[in-house]
Tab-separated table of C-alpha atoms and ligand atoms in Angstrom:
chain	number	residue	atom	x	y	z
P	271	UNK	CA	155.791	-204.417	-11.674
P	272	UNK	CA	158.234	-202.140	-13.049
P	273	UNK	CA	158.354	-198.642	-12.521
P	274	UNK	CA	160.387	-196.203	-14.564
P	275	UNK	CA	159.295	-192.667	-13.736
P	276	UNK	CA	158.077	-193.590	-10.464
P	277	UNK	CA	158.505	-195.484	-7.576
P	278	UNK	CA	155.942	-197.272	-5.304
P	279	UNK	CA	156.046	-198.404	-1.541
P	280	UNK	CA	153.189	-199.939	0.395
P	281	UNK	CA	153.081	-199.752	4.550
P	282	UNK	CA	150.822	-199.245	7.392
P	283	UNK	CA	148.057	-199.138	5.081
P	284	UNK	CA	149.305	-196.380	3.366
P	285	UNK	CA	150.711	-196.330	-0.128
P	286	UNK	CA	153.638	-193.780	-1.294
P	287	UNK	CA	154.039	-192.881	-4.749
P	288	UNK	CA	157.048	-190.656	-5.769
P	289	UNK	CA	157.417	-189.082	-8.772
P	290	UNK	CA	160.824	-189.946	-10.624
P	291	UNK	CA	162.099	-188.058	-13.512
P	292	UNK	CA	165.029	-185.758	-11.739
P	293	UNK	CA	166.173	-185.002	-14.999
P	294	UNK	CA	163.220	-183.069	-15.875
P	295	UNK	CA	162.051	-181.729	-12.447
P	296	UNK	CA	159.904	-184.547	-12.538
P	297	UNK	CA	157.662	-183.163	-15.676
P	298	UNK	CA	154.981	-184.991	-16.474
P	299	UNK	CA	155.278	-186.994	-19.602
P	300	UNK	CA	152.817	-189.670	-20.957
P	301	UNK	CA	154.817	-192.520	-19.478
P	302	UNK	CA	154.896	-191.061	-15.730
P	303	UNK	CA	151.121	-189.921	-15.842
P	304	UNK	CA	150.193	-193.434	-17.400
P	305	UNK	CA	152.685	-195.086	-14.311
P	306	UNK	CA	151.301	-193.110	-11.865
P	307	UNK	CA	147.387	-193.987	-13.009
P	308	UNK	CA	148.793	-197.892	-13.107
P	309	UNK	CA	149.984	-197.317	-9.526
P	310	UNK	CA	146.699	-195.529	-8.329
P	311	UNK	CA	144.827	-198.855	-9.934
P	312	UNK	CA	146.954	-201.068	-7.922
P	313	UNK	CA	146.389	-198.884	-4.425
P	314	UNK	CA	142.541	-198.555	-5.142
P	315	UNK	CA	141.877	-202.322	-5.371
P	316	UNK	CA	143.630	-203.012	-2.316
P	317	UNK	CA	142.024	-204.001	0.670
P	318	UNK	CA	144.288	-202.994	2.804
P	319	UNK	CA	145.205	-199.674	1.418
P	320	UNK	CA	143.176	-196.794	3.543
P	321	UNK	CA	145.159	-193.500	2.115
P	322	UNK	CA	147.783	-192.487	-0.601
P	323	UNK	CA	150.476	-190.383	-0.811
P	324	UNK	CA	152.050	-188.715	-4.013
P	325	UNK	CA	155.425	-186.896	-3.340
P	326	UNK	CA	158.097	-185.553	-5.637
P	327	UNK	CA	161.750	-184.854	-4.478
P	328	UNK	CA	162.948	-181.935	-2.435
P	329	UNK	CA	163.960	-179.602	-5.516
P	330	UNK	CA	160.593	-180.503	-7.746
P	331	UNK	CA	157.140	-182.229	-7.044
P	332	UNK	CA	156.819	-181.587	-10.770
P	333	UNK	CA	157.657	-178.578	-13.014
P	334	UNK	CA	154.403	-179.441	-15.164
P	335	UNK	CA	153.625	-181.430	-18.266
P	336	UNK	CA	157.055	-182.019	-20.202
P	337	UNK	CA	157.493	-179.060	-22.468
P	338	UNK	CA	159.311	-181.231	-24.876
P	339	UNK	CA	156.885	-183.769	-25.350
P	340	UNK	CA	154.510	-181.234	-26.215
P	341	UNK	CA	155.875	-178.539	-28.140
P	342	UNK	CA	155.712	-179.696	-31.691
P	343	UNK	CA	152.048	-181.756	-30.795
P	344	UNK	CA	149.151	-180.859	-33.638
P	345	UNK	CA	145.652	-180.191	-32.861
P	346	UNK	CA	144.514	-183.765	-33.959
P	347	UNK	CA	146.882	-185.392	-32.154
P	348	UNK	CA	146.611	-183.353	-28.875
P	349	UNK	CA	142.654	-183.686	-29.253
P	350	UNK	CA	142.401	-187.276	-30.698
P	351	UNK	CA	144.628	-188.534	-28.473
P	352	UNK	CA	143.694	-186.704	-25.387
P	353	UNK	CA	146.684	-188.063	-22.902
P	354	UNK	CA	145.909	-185.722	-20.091
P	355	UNK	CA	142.618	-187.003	-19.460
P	356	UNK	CA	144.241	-189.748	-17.655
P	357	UNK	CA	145.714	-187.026	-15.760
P	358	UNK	CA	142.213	-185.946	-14.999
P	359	UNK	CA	141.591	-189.588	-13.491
P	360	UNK	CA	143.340	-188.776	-10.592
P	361	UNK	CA	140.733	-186.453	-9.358
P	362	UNK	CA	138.198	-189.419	-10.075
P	363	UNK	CA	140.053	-191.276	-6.892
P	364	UNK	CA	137.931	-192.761	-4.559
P	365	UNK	CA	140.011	-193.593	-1.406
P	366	UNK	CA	141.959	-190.222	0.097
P	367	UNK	CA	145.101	-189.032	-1.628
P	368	UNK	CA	147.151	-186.411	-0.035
P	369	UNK	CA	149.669	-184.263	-2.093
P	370	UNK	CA	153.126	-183.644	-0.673
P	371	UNK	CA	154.736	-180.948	-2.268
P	372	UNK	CA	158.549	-179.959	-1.784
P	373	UNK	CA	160.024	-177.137	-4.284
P	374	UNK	CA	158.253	-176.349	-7.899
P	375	UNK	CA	154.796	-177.582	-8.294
P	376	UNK	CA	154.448	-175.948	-11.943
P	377	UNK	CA	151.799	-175.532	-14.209
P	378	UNK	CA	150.354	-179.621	-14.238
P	379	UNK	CA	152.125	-180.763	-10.972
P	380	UNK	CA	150.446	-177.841	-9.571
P	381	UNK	CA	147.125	-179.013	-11.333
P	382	UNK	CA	148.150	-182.408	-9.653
P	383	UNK	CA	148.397	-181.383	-6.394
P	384	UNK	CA	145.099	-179.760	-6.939
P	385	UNK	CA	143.991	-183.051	-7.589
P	386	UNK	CA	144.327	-184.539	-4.467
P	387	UNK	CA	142.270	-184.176	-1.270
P	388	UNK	CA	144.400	-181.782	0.054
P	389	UNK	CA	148.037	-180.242	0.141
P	390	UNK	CA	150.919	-180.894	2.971
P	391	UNK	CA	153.904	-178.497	1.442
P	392	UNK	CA	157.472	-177.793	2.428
P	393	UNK	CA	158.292	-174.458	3.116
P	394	UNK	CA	160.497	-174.031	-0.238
P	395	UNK	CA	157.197	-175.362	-2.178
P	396	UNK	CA	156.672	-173.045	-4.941
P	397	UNK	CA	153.300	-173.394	-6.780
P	398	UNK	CA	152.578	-171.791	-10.337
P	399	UNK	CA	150.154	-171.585	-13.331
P	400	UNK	CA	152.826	-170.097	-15.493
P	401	UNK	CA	151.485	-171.795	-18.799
P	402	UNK	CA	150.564	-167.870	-19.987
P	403	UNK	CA	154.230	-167.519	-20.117
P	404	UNK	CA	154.333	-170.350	-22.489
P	405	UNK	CA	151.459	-169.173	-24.864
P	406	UNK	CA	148.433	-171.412	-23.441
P	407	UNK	CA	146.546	-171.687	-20.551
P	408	UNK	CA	145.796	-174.283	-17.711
P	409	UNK	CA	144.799	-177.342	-19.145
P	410	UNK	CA	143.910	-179.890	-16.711
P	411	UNK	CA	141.801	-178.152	-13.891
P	412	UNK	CA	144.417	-175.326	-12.878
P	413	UNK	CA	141.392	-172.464	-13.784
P	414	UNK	CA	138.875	-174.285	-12.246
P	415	UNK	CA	140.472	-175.680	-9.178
P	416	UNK	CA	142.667	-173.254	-7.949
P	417	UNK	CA	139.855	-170.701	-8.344
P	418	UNK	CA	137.856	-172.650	-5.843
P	419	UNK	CA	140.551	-173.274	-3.475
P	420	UNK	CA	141.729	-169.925	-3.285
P	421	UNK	CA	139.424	-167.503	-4.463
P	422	UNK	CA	138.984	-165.501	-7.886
P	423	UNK	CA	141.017	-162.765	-7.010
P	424	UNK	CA	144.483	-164.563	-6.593
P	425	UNK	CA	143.280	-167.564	-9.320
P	426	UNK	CA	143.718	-164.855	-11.654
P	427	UNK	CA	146.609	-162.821	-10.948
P	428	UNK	CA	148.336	-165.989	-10.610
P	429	UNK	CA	146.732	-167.536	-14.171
P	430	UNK	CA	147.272	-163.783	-15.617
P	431	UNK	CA	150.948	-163.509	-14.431
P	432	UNK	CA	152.570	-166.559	-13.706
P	433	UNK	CA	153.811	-166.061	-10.812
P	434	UNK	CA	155.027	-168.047	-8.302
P	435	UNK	CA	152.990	-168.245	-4.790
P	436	UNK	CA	155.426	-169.265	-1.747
P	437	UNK	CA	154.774	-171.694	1.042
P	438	UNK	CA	152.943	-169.357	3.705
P	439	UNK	CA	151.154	-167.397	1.329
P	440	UNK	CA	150.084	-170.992	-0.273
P	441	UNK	CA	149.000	-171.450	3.809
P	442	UNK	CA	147.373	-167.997	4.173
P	443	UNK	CA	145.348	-168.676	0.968
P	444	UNK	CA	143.891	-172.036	2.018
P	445	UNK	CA	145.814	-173.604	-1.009
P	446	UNK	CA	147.576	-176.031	1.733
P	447	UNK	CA	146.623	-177.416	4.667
P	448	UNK	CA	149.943	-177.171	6.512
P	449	UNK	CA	152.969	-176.297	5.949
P	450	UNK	CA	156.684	-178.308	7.231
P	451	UNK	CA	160.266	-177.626	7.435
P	452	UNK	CA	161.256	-179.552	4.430
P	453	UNK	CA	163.246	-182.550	5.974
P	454	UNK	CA	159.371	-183.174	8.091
P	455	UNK	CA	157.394	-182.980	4.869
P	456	UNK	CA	157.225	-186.656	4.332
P	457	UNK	CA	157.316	-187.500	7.508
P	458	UNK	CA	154.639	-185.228	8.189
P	459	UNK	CA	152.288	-186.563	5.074
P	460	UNK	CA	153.021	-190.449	5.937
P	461	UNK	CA	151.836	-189.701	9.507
P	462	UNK	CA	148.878	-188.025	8.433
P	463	UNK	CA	148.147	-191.039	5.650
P	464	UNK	CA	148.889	-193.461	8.200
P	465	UNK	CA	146.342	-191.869	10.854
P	466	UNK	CA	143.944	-191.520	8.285
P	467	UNK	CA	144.146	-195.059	6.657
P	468	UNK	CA	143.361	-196.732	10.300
P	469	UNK	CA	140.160	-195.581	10.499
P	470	UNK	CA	137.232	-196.699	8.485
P	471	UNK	CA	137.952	-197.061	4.245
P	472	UNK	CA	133.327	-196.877	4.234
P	473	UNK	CA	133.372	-193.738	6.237
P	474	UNK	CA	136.468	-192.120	4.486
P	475	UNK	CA	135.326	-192.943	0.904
P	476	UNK	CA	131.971	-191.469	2.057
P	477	UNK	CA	133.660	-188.382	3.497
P	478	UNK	CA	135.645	-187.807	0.474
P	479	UNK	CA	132.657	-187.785	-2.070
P	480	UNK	CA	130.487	-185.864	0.328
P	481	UNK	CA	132.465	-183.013	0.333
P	482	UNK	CA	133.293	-183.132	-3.243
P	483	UNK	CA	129.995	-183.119	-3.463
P	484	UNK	CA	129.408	-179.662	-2.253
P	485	UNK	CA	131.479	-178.507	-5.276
P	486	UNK	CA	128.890	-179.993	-7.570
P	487	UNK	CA	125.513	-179.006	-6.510
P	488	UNK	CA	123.359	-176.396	-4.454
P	489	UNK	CA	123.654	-176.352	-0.257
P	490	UNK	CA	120.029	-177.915	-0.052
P	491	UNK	CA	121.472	-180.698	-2.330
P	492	UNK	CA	124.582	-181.474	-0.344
P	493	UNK	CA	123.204	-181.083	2.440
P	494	UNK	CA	120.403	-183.937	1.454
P	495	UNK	CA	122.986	-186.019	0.088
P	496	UNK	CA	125.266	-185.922	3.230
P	497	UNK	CA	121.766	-186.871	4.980
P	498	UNK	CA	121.028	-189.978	2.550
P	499	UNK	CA	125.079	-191.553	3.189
P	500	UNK	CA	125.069	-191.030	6.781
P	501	UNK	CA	121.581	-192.980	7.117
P	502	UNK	CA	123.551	-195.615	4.514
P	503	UNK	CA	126.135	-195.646	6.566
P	504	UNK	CA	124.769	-197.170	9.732
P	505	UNK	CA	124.463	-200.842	7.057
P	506	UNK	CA	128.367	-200.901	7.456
P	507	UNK	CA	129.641	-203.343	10.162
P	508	UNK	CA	132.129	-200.222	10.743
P	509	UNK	CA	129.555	-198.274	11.954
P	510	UNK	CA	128.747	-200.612	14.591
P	511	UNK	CA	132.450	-201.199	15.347
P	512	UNK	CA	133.012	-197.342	16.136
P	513	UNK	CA	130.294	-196.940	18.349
P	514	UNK	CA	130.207	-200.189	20.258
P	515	UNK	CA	134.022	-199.639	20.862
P	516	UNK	CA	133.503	-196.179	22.304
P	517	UNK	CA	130.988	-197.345	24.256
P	518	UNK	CA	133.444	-200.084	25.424
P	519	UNK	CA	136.425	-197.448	25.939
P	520	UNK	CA	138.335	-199.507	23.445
P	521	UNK	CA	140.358	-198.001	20.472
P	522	UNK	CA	138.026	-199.162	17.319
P	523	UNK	CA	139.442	-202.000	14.734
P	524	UNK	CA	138.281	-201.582	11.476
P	525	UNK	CA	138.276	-203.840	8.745
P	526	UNK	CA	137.046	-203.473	5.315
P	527	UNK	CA	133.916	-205.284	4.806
P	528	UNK	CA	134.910	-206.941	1.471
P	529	UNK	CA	137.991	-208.421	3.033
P	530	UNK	CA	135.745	-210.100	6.544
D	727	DAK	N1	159.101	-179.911	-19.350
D	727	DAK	C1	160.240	-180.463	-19.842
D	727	DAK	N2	161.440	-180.289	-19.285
D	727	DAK	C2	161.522	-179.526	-18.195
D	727	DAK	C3	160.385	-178.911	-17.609
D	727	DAK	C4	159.121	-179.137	-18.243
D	727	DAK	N3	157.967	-178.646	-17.750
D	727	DAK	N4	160.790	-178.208	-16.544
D	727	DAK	C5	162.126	-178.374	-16.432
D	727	DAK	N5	162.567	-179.166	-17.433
D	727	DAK	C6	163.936	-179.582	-17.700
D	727	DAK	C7	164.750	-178.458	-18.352
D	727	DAK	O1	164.489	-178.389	-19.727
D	727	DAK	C8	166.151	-178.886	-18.017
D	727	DAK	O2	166.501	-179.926	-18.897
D	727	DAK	P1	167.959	-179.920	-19.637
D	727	DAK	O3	168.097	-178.608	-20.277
D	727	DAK	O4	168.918	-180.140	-18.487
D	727	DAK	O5	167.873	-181.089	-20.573
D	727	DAK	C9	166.013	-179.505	-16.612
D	727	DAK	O6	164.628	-179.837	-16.467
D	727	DAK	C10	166.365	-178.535	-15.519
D	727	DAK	O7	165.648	-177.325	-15.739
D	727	DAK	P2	166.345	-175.867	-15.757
D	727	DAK	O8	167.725	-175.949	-16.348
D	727	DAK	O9	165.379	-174.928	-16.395
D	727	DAK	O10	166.496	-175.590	-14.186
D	727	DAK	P3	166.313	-174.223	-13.404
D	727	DAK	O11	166.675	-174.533	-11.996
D	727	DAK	O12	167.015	-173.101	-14.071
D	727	DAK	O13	164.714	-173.901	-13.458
D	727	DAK	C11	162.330	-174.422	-13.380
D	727	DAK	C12	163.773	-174.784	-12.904
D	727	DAK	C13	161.397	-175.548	-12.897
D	727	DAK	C14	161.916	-173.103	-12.726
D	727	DAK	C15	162.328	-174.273	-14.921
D	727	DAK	O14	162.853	-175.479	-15.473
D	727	DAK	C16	160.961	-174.050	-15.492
D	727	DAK	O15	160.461	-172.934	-15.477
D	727	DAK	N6	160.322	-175.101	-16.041
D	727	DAK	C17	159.114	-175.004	-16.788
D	727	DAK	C18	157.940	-174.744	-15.875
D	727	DAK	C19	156.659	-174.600	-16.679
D	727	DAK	O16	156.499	-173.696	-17.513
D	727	DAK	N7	155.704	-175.474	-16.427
D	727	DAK	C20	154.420	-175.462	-17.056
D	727	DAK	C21	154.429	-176.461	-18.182
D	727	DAK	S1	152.990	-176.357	-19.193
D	727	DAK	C22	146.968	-180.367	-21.530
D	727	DAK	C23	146.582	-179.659	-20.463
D	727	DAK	C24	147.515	-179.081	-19.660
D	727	DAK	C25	148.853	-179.174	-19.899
D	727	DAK	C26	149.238	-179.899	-20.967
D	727	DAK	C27	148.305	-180.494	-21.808
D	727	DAK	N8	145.983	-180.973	-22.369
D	727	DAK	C28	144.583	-180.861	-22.001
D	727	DAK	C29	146.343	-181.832	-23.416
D	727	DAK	C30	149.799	-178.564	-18.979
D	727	DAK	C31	150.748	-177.717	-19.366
D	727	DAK	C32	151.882	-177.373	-18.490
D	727	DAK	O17	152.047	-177.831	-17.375
C-alpha cells in the first residue's frame, strides 16, 4: 500500500504509525486522517498485531486539523460531509493504541492523542485547545475528553485561553502517563507497545473496553460489567495458558485464538 501522509512499520507485534506532513506540522487533512484510519484497518485485522503506536516527528505530533483545508468550508459541506467523524473512529479502536507525542499536539492532534489509550510525551510536548483563538471551539472530543482526563478546572482555562500546557504540567495533570527526554520517546512507547502486545490480545481488548466502560455508565454498572467479562474470560484458551504457566514457573505464550 502506499502511504503519502504517513508511514507504517510492523514488528514485534507492534505496529508504528507516523504521521507525515512536515510541511504542515503534520496538520491533519482529509487525506492523512483517511490514511491513518486505512492503516488502523490494516493493524486491527491482524493477528499478530497486539498494540499500536501513533507518533509524529520531534518538532510536531500534529498542529491540528489543516487550517487551510478548512477555512473557506460551508455549513453543508462541513455537516454533509462530516470528514472528522472518521477522526472520531480512532477512539472506536479495539486493540490498545498508545499516543507518542514530541513538540505541538494542537487543537485535533491534541484531540488525537486524547484518542488513544493513553499518552507517552517528550519533554518539549506542547498540548493545546487553541481553536478559541481561531473563532470555534473543539470539535472532535477536545471538551469532552480533556475534561475527563484532567479535570474541569484546567479543561477550561485551557479551552477558554488557548494556552499551551508543557510536558510536566501535562504529567502533574494526569494528561500523560510518562514523560521522556525526547531522543527516548519512541524508544520508550515501542517498548511499552512491545511489552504490552506479548501478552494476551482477549485480555487486553477486554481491559481496554472495561475501563472505557467506566466513562459510560454508573460504578454499580461497571463494576457488573467488569464482573460479566472476567467470568467470559475464563472460555479463552489464554486464560488457561496464564495460569497453568504460572503454576508451571514458565513465562506464558499467548496466541490469539482465531489464528490456533
Ligand atoms: N493547518 C494548516 N497549516 C498549518 C497548521 C494547521 N493547523 N499549523 C501549521 N501549519 C503550517 C503553517 O501554515 C506553515 O505553512 P507555510 O506558511 O510554511 O506554508 C507551516 O505549517 C509552519 O508553521 P509556522 O510558520 O506557523 O511555524 P511556527 O514555528 O511559527 O509555529 C505553530 C508553529 C504550530 C505554533 C503554528 O503553526 C500554529 O499555531 N499552528 C496552528 C495551530 C492551531 O491553531 N491548531 C488548531 C487548528 S483547529 C471539526 C472538528 C474539529 C476540528 C475541525 C473540524 N469538525 C467536527 C468538522 C479541529 C480544529 C482544529 O484543530
Amino acid at each position: 500500500m502506499q502511504w503519502n501522509s504517513i508511514q507504517l512499520k510492523q514488528e514485534k507485534g507492534v505496529g508504528l504509525i507516523t504521521l507525515n506532513r512536515p510541511q504542515a506540522f503534520n496538520a491533519l487533512n482529509s487525506e492523512l486522517i483517511q490514511e491513518l484510519n486505512q492503516a488502523l484497518d490494516l493493524l486491527e485485522q491482524d493477528n499478530s498485531i497486539g498494540c499500536m503506536v501513533i507518533t509524529g516527528a520531534e518538532k510536531a505530533f500534529a498542529a491540528g486539523a489543516d487550517i487551510k483545508e478548512m477555512v473557506d468550508l460551508s455549513f453543508p459541506e462541513i455537516y454533509l460531509d462530516d470528514f472528522f467523524h472518521l477522526a472520531d473512529r480512532v477512539a472506536q479502536r479495539r486493540k490498545p493504541l498508545i499516543a507518542a507525542v514530541s513538540g505541538y499536539a494542537l487543537g485535533g492532534g491534541c484531540e488525537l492523542a486524547l484518542m488513544c489509550d493513553f499518552i507517552y510525551c517528550a519533554d518539549n510536548a506542547k498540548f493545546a485547545l487553541p481553536e478559541v483563538t481561531l473563532g470555534v471551539l473543539p470539535g472532535i472530543g477536545g471538551t469532552q475528553r480533556l475534561t475527563r482526563a484532567i479535570g474541569k478546572a484546567k479543561a477550561m482555562e485551557m479551552c477558554l485561553t488557548g494556552r499551551q500546557m508543557g510536558a510536566q504540567e501535562a504529567e502533574q495533570s494526569g494528561l500523560v502517563a510518562q514523560v521522556f527526554a525526547k531522543e527516548q520517546l519512541l524508544i520508550e512507547s515501542l517498548a511499552a507497545a512491545e511489552q504490552i502486545a506479548q501478552k494476551s490480545l482477549t485480555s487486553l481488548m477486554m481491559i481496554k473496553e472495561s475501563i472505557n466502560r467506566s466513562f459510560e455508565v454508573s460504578l454499580a454498572e461497571g463494576l457488573r460489567f467488569e464482573r460479566r467479562i472476567f467470568h467470559a474470560i475464563f472460555a479463552s484458551a489464554e486464560q488457561k495458558e496464564g495460569m497453568r504457566a504460572f503454576i508451571e514457573k514458565r513465562p506464558a505464550k499467548f496466541k490469539p485464538e482465531s489464528s490456533e
